[in-house]
Amino acid sequence: MIEQHLLLKRVDFIFVQDTDWEKILQKSIHRTKQELINELISSELKGRGGAGFPTGLKWKLTSEAAGDEKYVICNADEGEPGTFKDREILTRVPYKVLTAMAVCGFIVGAKNGIIYLRGEYKFLEKPLKDAINEFSYFCNKINLDFTIKIFMGSGAYICGEETALFESLEGKRGEPRNKPPYPSISGYRKKPTVINNVETLAHTYTIFKYGAKKFYDLGVQYSRGSKLFSISGDTPKPGIYELELGMSLQDFVDEFGDGDTKAVQVGGASGFLVPRKKFHETAIGYQGKLVGISLPTGGSMMIFNSSRSMYNLLDNYLEFFREESCGQCTPCRIGCQQLLAGIKAVKKGERPAPYLDKLLKLSETMQYTAKCGLGQSVANSFASIVENFREEMIY
Amino acid sequence: MDSLHKRIIALADLHGRTRESLLPILQGVVEYDNYLSQKSMVEISKELDLPASEVYGTATFYSFLEHRKMGKFTIRVCKTISCSMKGKNQILLAIKEMLKIDIGQTTQDGRFSLVETNCLGWCHKAPAMVINHEVFTELTPEKVRGILGEYMKKEI
């Protein structure tokens, strides 16, 4: 556990102009694959989509996987409530993402890259295509055999789950697969696949440009580097901010709250609600996690002031999950419906207050038995809201 | 050959006839017809040599692939928490009053359909909505009335 908390520090890497991409690409592919992998591993970059898997290791595993047909996929199915950073990256510095995909392809031995873009971001398709065209032209020029295409999603949160995304790419319902096998062995078309979040790819650009140390020097142990945070809710300055990992939630609230912050939802609907009394003891990063559970740190920070009903918040999240559950496994499909019906019944007085404990048990069951991260993480927000604001659920 | 059939053949020529082509083809039909009719799904299944149930099962999984008849302009208002906190209901009310339709309905002239949708990714500029693919943020009832006014003038 990390005891030390960093002061909130603004960083500016991600949105620094990408005009030097041709140079970075050429420089990178003239290094050895091993060197590049080592650089990434020593940076300790972890997946910025939420799950936090070490990026260097992911690329290494895929590079070692047998087979000639491999894929690099950029997960731009940014659907977690309160998250909007990937859209901004693809709008402002698309060449960083394209370059990172090509370098990844070079390392792992993939000739094809796909950007899975959520349907809600359809307006980005055209500018992104233009960028890809220019990028491909340069790849041809330097004899780098790597093609990138865009695949549009059609409005399904679950497709952000990597194996559901593969199913969707293959023209099917976006229903998550069993893991293992993991994507590095068997991903898209059952071939070895690297799948990374947009922001993760953008960070690798920074690392290839400046070297691992510059990245590693930011953050704290186990949580190196900077991260984009999507900040919304009751804040005078909503928006996207790049901050060093490891800050305390108290410092965060002091900077971004409206002076009356009651709670912060960290990690979107699938994350945790942290009440005011726990701001001090909560750090944002991969360690120092809130309640001992691995917290997805996709960067969604939703701030609520004392005028907000935490019942309404939970009701909103559960409705979201009920609609977005793919329906494949019973714990998630039925669980989401029952949790929502349950809190409504308690609120209306149709069920006694201790019924909330039964619902907590149900959410715990979902955490253990649901097939994928969606169903497993419903308990995060459910338990953290019900346990911290129980009276608001009842009265 | 009717125009739907021709369009589906053109889409299949463009995207291919494998299972992987299914989503882009479905999207292509929705782009033109605003929704997937039963007939279009059956036609697609024949063109790709897939069971119609597979096409239907896939299509109905995705919320943007509507399978009920929709208007020319589908208004999707974000109902997730940030938008909900920042006045989503007033936005909905303004739309309902102006178009005289409820959520899930289409105007008589077939111009507008109104639905709610999950997080559009504009939480910092809430409340937000999309009309087909065009995004509108930081909405107020007046702003919405102005936007709809413009859409009423468009040719359909």
XYZ file of C-alpha atoms in Angstrom:
551
model
C 0.000 0.000 0.000
C 1.135 3.507 -0.702
C 1.055 5.871 2.200
C 2.431 8.811 0.333
C 0.003 10.999 -1.545
C 1.086 13.348 -4.240
C -0.107 16.860 -4.510
C -2.327 17.391 -7.446
C -0.136 18.108 -10.417
C -1.210 19.062 -13.895
C 0.784 17.425 -16.633
C 0.880 18.095 -20.340
C 1.935 15.155 -22.464
C -1.087 13.730 -24.214
C -2.261 16.883 -25.933
C 1.169 18.146 -26.925
C 1.032 18.415 -30.708
C 1.473 15.267 -32.738
C 3.178 17.010 -35.677
C 6.402 15.040 -35.138
C 4.716 11.671 -35.673
C 6.650 10.825 -38.838
C 9.921 11.248 -36.981
C 8.747 9.227 -33.965
C 7.474 6.425 -36.189
C 10.688 6.208 -38.172
C 12.867 6.440 -35.088
C 10.895 3.693 -33.355
C 10.917 1.142 -36.151
C 14.664 1.491 -36.448
C 15.085 0.204 -32.930
C 14.930 -3.482 -32.077
C 11.639 -4.987 -30.952
C 13.221 -6.076 -27.705
C 14.446 -2.568 -26.992
C 10.988 -1.122 -27.543
C 9.327 -3.727 -25.337
C 11.869 -3.111 -22.601
C 11.258 0.612 -22.836
C 7.528 0.063 -22.354
C 7.980 -2.411 -19.527
C 10.337 -0.111 -17.660
C 7.886 2.786 -17.992
C 5.383 0.674 -16.018
C 2.550 1.983 -18.166
C -0.706 0.234 -17.333
C -3.875 0.106 -19.405
C -5.742 3.391 -19.218
C -9.130 1.996 -20.143
C -9.723 0.896 -16.594
C -8.432 -2.617 -16.115
C -4.798 -1.582 -15.651
C -2.996 -4.465 -17.325
C 0.727 -3.690 -17.891
C 0.980 -2.559 -21.497
C 4.558 -3.707 -22.092
C 3.693 -7.208 -20.946
C 0.615 -7.276 -23.166
C 2.690 -6.421 -26.247
C 5.387 -8.862 -25.231
C 2.929 -11.740 -24.866
C 1.419 -11.032 -28.263
C 4.845 -10.720 -29.866
C 5.726 -14.159 -28.505
C 2.433 -15.763 -29.582
C 2.713 -18.175 -32.481
C 1.255 -17.309 -35.873
C 1.650 -14.890 -38.763
C -1.797 -13.393 -38.585
C -2.032 -10.925 -35.712
C -4.007 -7.769 -35.038
C -3.672 -4.449 -33.246
C -6.950 -3.012 -32.073
C -7.614 0.407 -30.673
C -10.569 0.351 -28.318
C -12.418 3.602 -28.949
C -15.735 2.314 -27.635
C -15.655 4.873 -24.862
C -18.955 4.217 -23.140
C -18.364 4.391 -19.403
C -20.647 7.089 -17.995
C -18.599 10.176 -17.235
C -15.762 9.338 -19.642
C -15.046 11.462 -22.688
C -11.263 11.720 -22.939
C -10.715 9.291 -25.828
C -12.881 11.378 -28.098
C -10.673 14.361 -27.343
C -7.481 12.399 -28.077
C -8.828 11.183 -31.412
C -9.937 14.708 -32.241
C -6.789 16.576 -31.255
C -3.861 14.163 -31.592
C -5.021 11.271 -33.810
C -1.548 10.694 -35.278
C -0.223 9.694 -31.869
C -2.721 6.846 -31.751
C -2.060 5.780 -35.343
C 1.701 5.883 -34.805
C 1.409 3.850 -31.607
C -0.694 1.243 -33.417
C 1.895 0.947 -36.189
C 4.795 0.647 -33.747
C 2.816 -1.996 -31.871
C 2.216 -3.829 -35.155
C 5.919 -3.666 -35.895
C 6.761 -5.134 -32.488
C 4.200 -7.928 -32.363
C 4.241 -8.770 -36.046
C 0.793 -7.503 -37.020
C 0.025 -5.957 -40.379
C -3.505 -4.869 -39.630
C -4.920 -2.422 -37.163
C -8.545 -1.623 -36.438
C -10.040 1.297 -34.566
C -13.362 0.287 -33.037
C -15.154 3.617 -32.798
C -18.379 3.888 -30.829
C -21.473 4.785 -32.845
C -21.985 7.891 -30.733
C -18.732 9.273 -32.188
C -19.766 8.805 -35.813
C -18.855 12.451 -36.490
C -15.216 11.512 -35.867
C -15.171 8.895 -38.614
C -14.471 11.288 -41.483
C -11.600 13.300 -39.918
C -10.100 10.083 -38.605
C -10.287 8.498 -42.056
C -8.480 11.495 -43.519
C -5.746 11.129 -40.910
C -5.481 7.402 -41.657
C -5.106 8.116 -45.375
C -2.233 10.478 -44.766
C -0.727 8.039 -42.305
C -0.956 5.122 -44.741
C 0.691 7.191 -47.429
C 3.695 7.714 -45.179
C 3.803 4.033 -44.142
C 4.018 3.116 -47.830
C 6.774 5.613 -48.334
C 8.938 4.079 -45.622
C 7.975 0.514 -46.595
C 6.119 -0.206 -43.403
C 3.438 -2.789 -44.092
C 0.647 -1.696 -41.772
C -2.979 -0.902 -42.606
C -5.499 0.741 -40.312
C -9.242 0.753 -40.748
C -12.160 2.028 -38.738
C -15.026 -0.165 -37.596
C -18.116 1.626 -36.339
C -19.998 0.413 -33.292
C -23.744 0.849 -33.030
C -24.549 1.791 -29.477
C -23.627 -0.963 -27.031
C -21.679 -0.254 -23.836
C -20.678 -3.877 -23.462
C -18.634 -3.749 -26.672
C -15.987 -1.858 -24.717
C -15.261 -5.207 -23.052
C -12.453 -6.545 -25.204
C -13.848 -9.959 -26.073
C -17.318 -8.518 -26.716
C -15.593 -6.070 -29.034
C -14.054 -8.965 -30.985
C -17.476 -10.572 -31.334
C -18.884 -7.301 -32.598
C -16.022 -6.954 -35.103
C -16.843 -10.445 -36.292
C -20.409 -9.347 -37.044
C -22.087 -10.866 -34.024
C -23.903 -9.784 -30.895
C -21.441 -8.153 -28.533
C -21.435 -10.932 -25.967
C -18.219 -11.393 -23.962
C -16.284 -14.632 -24.328
C -14.884 -16.799 -21.592
C -11.346 -15.956 -20.562
C -8.891 -17.607 -20.893
C -7.842 -17.749 -23.657
C -6.720 -14.142 -23.466
C -6.544 -11.872 -26.508
C -2.744 -12.074 -26.686
C -3.221 -15.725 -27.703
C -6.706 -15.746 -29.171
C -8.479 -12.475 -29.879
C -10.023 -11.090 -33.026
C -10.673 -13.951 -35.475
C -9.153 -16.179 -32.757
C -5.740 -14.766 -33.659
C -3.172 -13.162 -31.318
C -4.375 -9.617 -30.745
C -3.199 -6.539 -28.889
C -6.166 -4.488 -27.791
C -5.493 -1.166 -26.108
C -7.502 1.807 -25.016
C -7.008 5.018 -27.024
C -5.272 6.758 -24.140
C -2.903 3.869 -23.497
C -1.734 4.066 -27.105
C -1.266 7.825 -26.823
C 0.912 7.318 -23.747
C 3.154 4.873 -25.595
C 3.825 7.670 -28.072
C 5.064 9.838 -25.197
C 7.254 6.978 -23.995
C 8.742 6.296 -27.418
C 9.347 9.994 -27.862
C 10.921 10.933 -24.529
C 11.975 7.557 -23.149
C 10.520 5.547 -20.292
C 12.115 7.558 -17.521
C 10.210 10.757 -18.168
C 6.968 8.814 -17.821
C 8.099 6.669 -14.912
C 9.196 9.724 -12.936
C 5.579 10.797 -12.693
C 3.162 9.171 -10.286
C 3.834 6.842 -7.383
C 4.847 3.242 -6.949
C 2.564 0.883 -8.926
C 0.861 3.917 -10.509
C 3.380 5.520 -12.794
C 2.810 8.309 -15.231
C -0.044 10.659 -15.876
C -3.653 9.999 -16.724
C -6.463 11.877 -18.360
C -9.413 12.563 -16.124
C -12.880 13.307 -17.424
C -14.426 15.597 -14.847
C -18.144 16.316 -14.727
C -21.036 16.903 -12.359
C -21.096 19.611 -9.716
C -17.861 21.338 -10.591
C -17.169 24.879 -11.738
C -14.668 23.575 -14.270
C -15.826 20.418 -15.989
C -13.576 19.048 -18.718
C -10.564 16.899 -19.467
C -7.429 17.216 -17.365
C -4.155 15.354 -17.436
C -3.013 14.742 -13.877
C -0.263 12.805 -12.226
C -1.416 9.523 -10.706
C -1.327 9.093 -6.946
C -3.126 12.260 -5.875
C -5.456 12.173 -2.893
C -9.132 12.543 -3.552
C -9.202 15.375 -1.025
C -6.739 17.395 -3.115
C -8.772 16.576 -6.178
C -11.981 17.815 -4.562
C -10.261 20.938 -3.259
C -9.288 21.743 -6.823
C -12.353 20.669 -8.754
C -15.252 20.625 -6.261
C -17.734 23.458 -5.826
C -17.051 23.806 -2.097
C -19.993 21.607 -1.170
C -18.891 18.223 -2.475
C -20.787 15.362 -0.894
C -19.330 12.460 -2.839
C -17.287 11.568 -5.903
C -17.931 8.643 -8.212
C -14.527 7.373 -9.288
C -14.424 5.195 -12.396
C -17.923 5.741 -13.765
C -21.004 3.638 -13.164
C -18.801 0.566 -12.787
C -16.599 2.352 -10.250
C -17.023 3.416 -6.644
C -18.780 6.214 -4.857
C -16.529 7.817 -2.250
C -18.285 9.867 0.447
C -16.783 13.067 1.865
C -15.501 11.400 5.039
C -13.258 9.124 2.975
C -11.729 11.738 0.652
C -8.586 11.962 2.793
C -7.832 8.268 2.831
C -8.463 7.718 -0.866
C -5.752 7.935 -3.476
C -6.347 7.825 -7.198
C -4.218 5.225 -8.891
C -3.923 1.540 -9.329
C -2.987 1.014 -5.710
C -4.438 2.496 -2.570
C -7.675 1.299 -4.051
C -10.778 2.338 -2.281
C -12.287 -0.731 -0.748
C -9.672 -3.305 -1.435
C -11.156 -4.207 -4.802
C -9.379 -3.512 -8.028
C -10.978 -0.262 -9.115
C -11.198 0.539 -12.792
C -9.445 3.859 -13.232
C -10.742 4.813 -16.644
C -10.600 8.419 -15.541
C -14.258 9.183 -14.975
C -14.681 11.541 -12.016
C -18.238 12.611 -11.320
C -18.680 15.119 -8.552
C -21.887 15.457 -6.533
C -22.754 18.231 -4.106
C -25.092 18.057 -1.152
C -28.138 18.900 -3.245
C -27.937 15.513 -4.995
C -29.877 12.415 -4.012
C -27.703 9.331 -3.864
C -30.828 7.241 -4.401
C -31.371 8.923 -7.762
C -27.739 8.279 -8.590
C -27.994 4.570 -7.880
C -31.327 4.325 -9.684
C -29.718 5.947 -12.743
C -26.726 3.584 -12.708
C -28.851 0.477 -12.271
C -31.129 1.456 -15.112
C -28.011 1.918 -17.204
C -26.694 -1.544 -16.323
C -30.052 -3.204 -16.799
C -30.207 -1.837 -20.321
C -26.565 -2.445 -21.183
C -26.240 -5.959 -19.750
C -25.813 -8.213 -22.766
C -28.200 -10.716 -21.204
C -25.935 -13.667 -21.800
C -25.311 -14.764 -18.215
C -28.048 -15.039 -15.623
C -26.373 -13.304 -12.653
C -25.991 -10.084 -14.616
C -29.205 -10.206 -16.640
C -31.499 -10.991 -13.706
C -29.290 -9.385 -11.075
C -29.421 -5.922 -12.629
C -33.218 -6.136 -12.958
C -33.668 -7.295 -9.380
C -31.329 -4.724 -7.866
C -33.227 -1.935 -9.593
C -36.654 -3.340 -8.679
C -35.368 -3.924 -5.140
C -34.226 -0.384 -4.384
C -37.439 0.990 -5.869
C -39.480 -1.300 -3.603
C -37.521 -0.237 -0.508
C -37.899 3.428 -1.420
C -41.662 3.023 -1.825
C -41.924 1.159 1.448
C -43.089 -2.034 -0.238
C -40.088 -3.810 1.217
C -38.561 -3.325 4.686
C -35.173 -1.650 5.021
C -33.257 -4.902 5.791
C -34.145 -5.996 2.255
C -31.184 -3.822 1.253
C -28.921 -6.425 2.866
C -30.384 -9.111 0.653
C -29.705 -6.908 -2.335
C -26.126 -6.401 -1.159
C -25.726 -10.173 -1.061
C -27.132 -10.406 -4.559
C -24.639 -7.824 -5.809
C -21.856 -9.808 -4.154
C -23.053 -12.949 -5.924
C -22.935 -11.063 -9.212
C -19.393 -10.017 -8.461
C -18.333 -13.649 -8.149
C -20.465 -15.274 -10.785
C -21.035 -12.850 -13.649
C -19.146 -13.743 -16.778
C -17.479 -10.413 -17.494
C -16.437 -7.116 -15.974
C -19.836 -5.505 -16.491
C -21.783 -7.825 -14.231
C -18.899 -8.169 -11.803
C -18.552 -4.449 -11.314
C -22.204 -3.603 -10.668
C -21.477 -4.420 -7.026
C -18.865 -1.648 -6.907
C -21.272 1.216 -7.225
C -24.138 -0.658 -5.617
C -22.319 -1.532 -2.400
C -20.444 1.751 -2.103
C -23.644 3.775 -2.502
C -25.910 1.612 -0.336
C -23.380 1.211 2.451
C -22.409 4.869 2.623
C -25.843 6.372 2.074
C -28.205 3.753 3.426
C -30.652 6.232 4.934
C -31.090 7.904 1.543
C -32.083 4.576 0.047
C -34.861 4.133 2.609
C -36.328 7.588 3.269
C -35.800 -5.547 -58.236
C -36.965 -2.903 -55.773
C -34.712 -0.207 -54.418
C -34.193 -1.851 -51.007
C -32.924 -5.000 -52.654
C -30.618 -3.005 -54.914
C -29.226 -1.071 -52.019
C -28.543 -4.225 -50.039
C -26.685 -5.715 -53.000
C -24.663 -2.508 -53.316
C -23.834 -2.591 -49.598
C -22.787 -6.237 -49.827
C -20.620 -5.443 -52.854
C -18.983 -2.695 -50.828
C -18.505 -4.487 -47.499
C -18.351 -8.115 -48.583
C -20.623 -11.085 -47.943
C -19.016 -12.618 -44.879
C -20.444 -12.565 -41.390
C -18.060 -9.706 -40.598
C -19.834 -7.574 -43.175
C -23.126 -7.826 -41.339
C -22.804 -4.812 -39.036
C -21.599 -2.372 -41.714
C -24.458 -3.527 -43.968
C -27.043 -3.134 -41.208
C -25.626 0.322 -40.489
C -25.839 1.176 -44.165
C -29.525 0.269 -44.314
C -30.295 2.288 -41.179
C -28.414 5.235 -42.626
C -30.856 5.305 -45.529
C -34.136 3.966 -44.115
C -33.652 5.164 -40.499
C -34.505 1.674 -39.264
C -34.358 -2.015 -40.147
C -37.623 -3.366 -41.454
C -38.344 -7.069 -41.254
C -38.109 -7.146 -45.013
C -34.651 -5.586 -44.999
C -33.374 -8.090 -42.448
C -34.711 -11.001 -44.504
C -33.132 -9.567 -47.655
C -29.790 -9.171 -45.892
C -29.951 -12.735 -44.602
C -30.473 -14.001 -48.147
C -27.697 -11.868 -49.534
C -25.196 -13.028 -46.878
C -26.554 -16.573 -46.726
C -27.238 -16.335 -43.010
C -30.324 -17.467 -41.073
C -32.721 -14.523 -40.729
C -32.781 -15.184 -36.984
C -29.039 -14.505 -36.804
C -29.484 -11.205 -38.601
C -32.381 -10.277 -36.338
C -30.499 -11.374 -33.210
C -27.480 -9.302 -34.124
C -29.419 -6.259 -35.256
C -31.573 -6.055 -32.145
C -28.531 -6.238 -29.884
C -27.400 -2.735 -30.855
C -29.387 0.248 -29.690
C -28.603 2.398 -32.741
C -29.919 -0.262 -35.112
C -33.593 0.493 -34.620
C -36.032 -2.164 -35.730
C -39.154 -0.055 -35.269
C -40.066 2.459 -37.929
C -38.322 5.738 -37.142
C -38.620 9.272 -38.436
C -36.113 10.915 -40.747
C -34.425 12.527 -37.748
C -33.958 10.463 -34.619
C -33.438 12.638 -31.571
C -31.521 10.821 -28.862
C -31.430 12.624 -25.539
C -28.797 11.435 -23.074
C -30.342 10.267 -19.806
C -27.211 9.184 -17.952
C -26.364 10.822 -14.665
C -24.509 14.021 -15.617
C -27.098 14.995 -18.222
C -29.855 13.939 -15.883
C -28.440 16.243 -13.186
C -28.107 19.164 -15.566
C -31.689 19.366 -16.714
C -32.313 16.515 -19.134
C -35.993 16.457 -18.162
C -36.556 20.095 -19.132
C -34.951 19.333 -22.492
C -37.243 16.372 -23.021
C -40.247 18.443 -22.017
C -39.348 21.172 -24.498
C -39.032 18.601 -27.292
C -42.248 16.818 -26.368
C -44.201 20.075 -26.277
C -42.811 21.327 -29.531
C -43.212 18.080 -31.496
C -46.322 16.806 -29.680
C -44.819 13.350 -29.246
C -43.754 11.249 -26.300
C -40.575 9.224 -25.845
C -40.576 6.332 -28.294
C -42.939 8.060 -30.717
C -42.597 9.545 -34.190
C -44.255 12.710 -35.474
C -47.187 12.263 -37.859
C -45.209 13.652 -40.783
C -42.456 11.084 -40.152
C -39.868 13.785 -39.607
C -38.845 13.247 -35.975
C -38.567 10.349 -33.548
C -37.698 10.888 -29.909
C -35.784 8.417 -27.758
C -33.603 8.489 -24.677
C -30.126 7.037 -24.834
C -27.266 6.112 -22.535
C -24.115 8.182 -22.004
C -23.133 10.024 -25.186
C -19.784 11.093 -23.743
C -20.500 14.819 -23.362
C -20.887 14.856 -19.581
C -18.767 18.000 -19.235
C -21.140 19.826 -21.562
C -24.391 18.383 -20.274
C -27.178 18.114 -21.155
C -26.513 16.634 -24.563
C -28.418 15.048 -27.432
C -27.730 13.779 -30.935
C -29.975 14.157 -33.946
C -28.953 11.318 -36.245
C -25.179 11.870 -35.964
C -25.092 15.557 -35.168
C -24.194 16.379 -31.563
C -25.707 19.225 -29.543
C -24.433 20.096 -26.084
C -25.029 22.501 -23.196
C -28.687 22.502 -24.117
C -31.373 24.759 -22.765
C -35.061 24.586 -23.683
C -34.649 27.721 -25.859
C -31.617 26.299 -27.586
C -33.464 23.040 -28.293
C -36.423 24.910 -29.773
C -34.032 26.763 -32.067
C -32.335 23.551 -33.180
C -35.628 21.777 -33.862
C -36.824 24.846 -35.751
C -33.869 24.472 -38.084
C -34.538 20.758 -38.556
C -38.172 21.503 -39.385
C -37.021 23.535 -42.354
C -34.869 20.745 -43.752
C -36.107 18.838 -46.728
C -37.033 15.215 -46.174
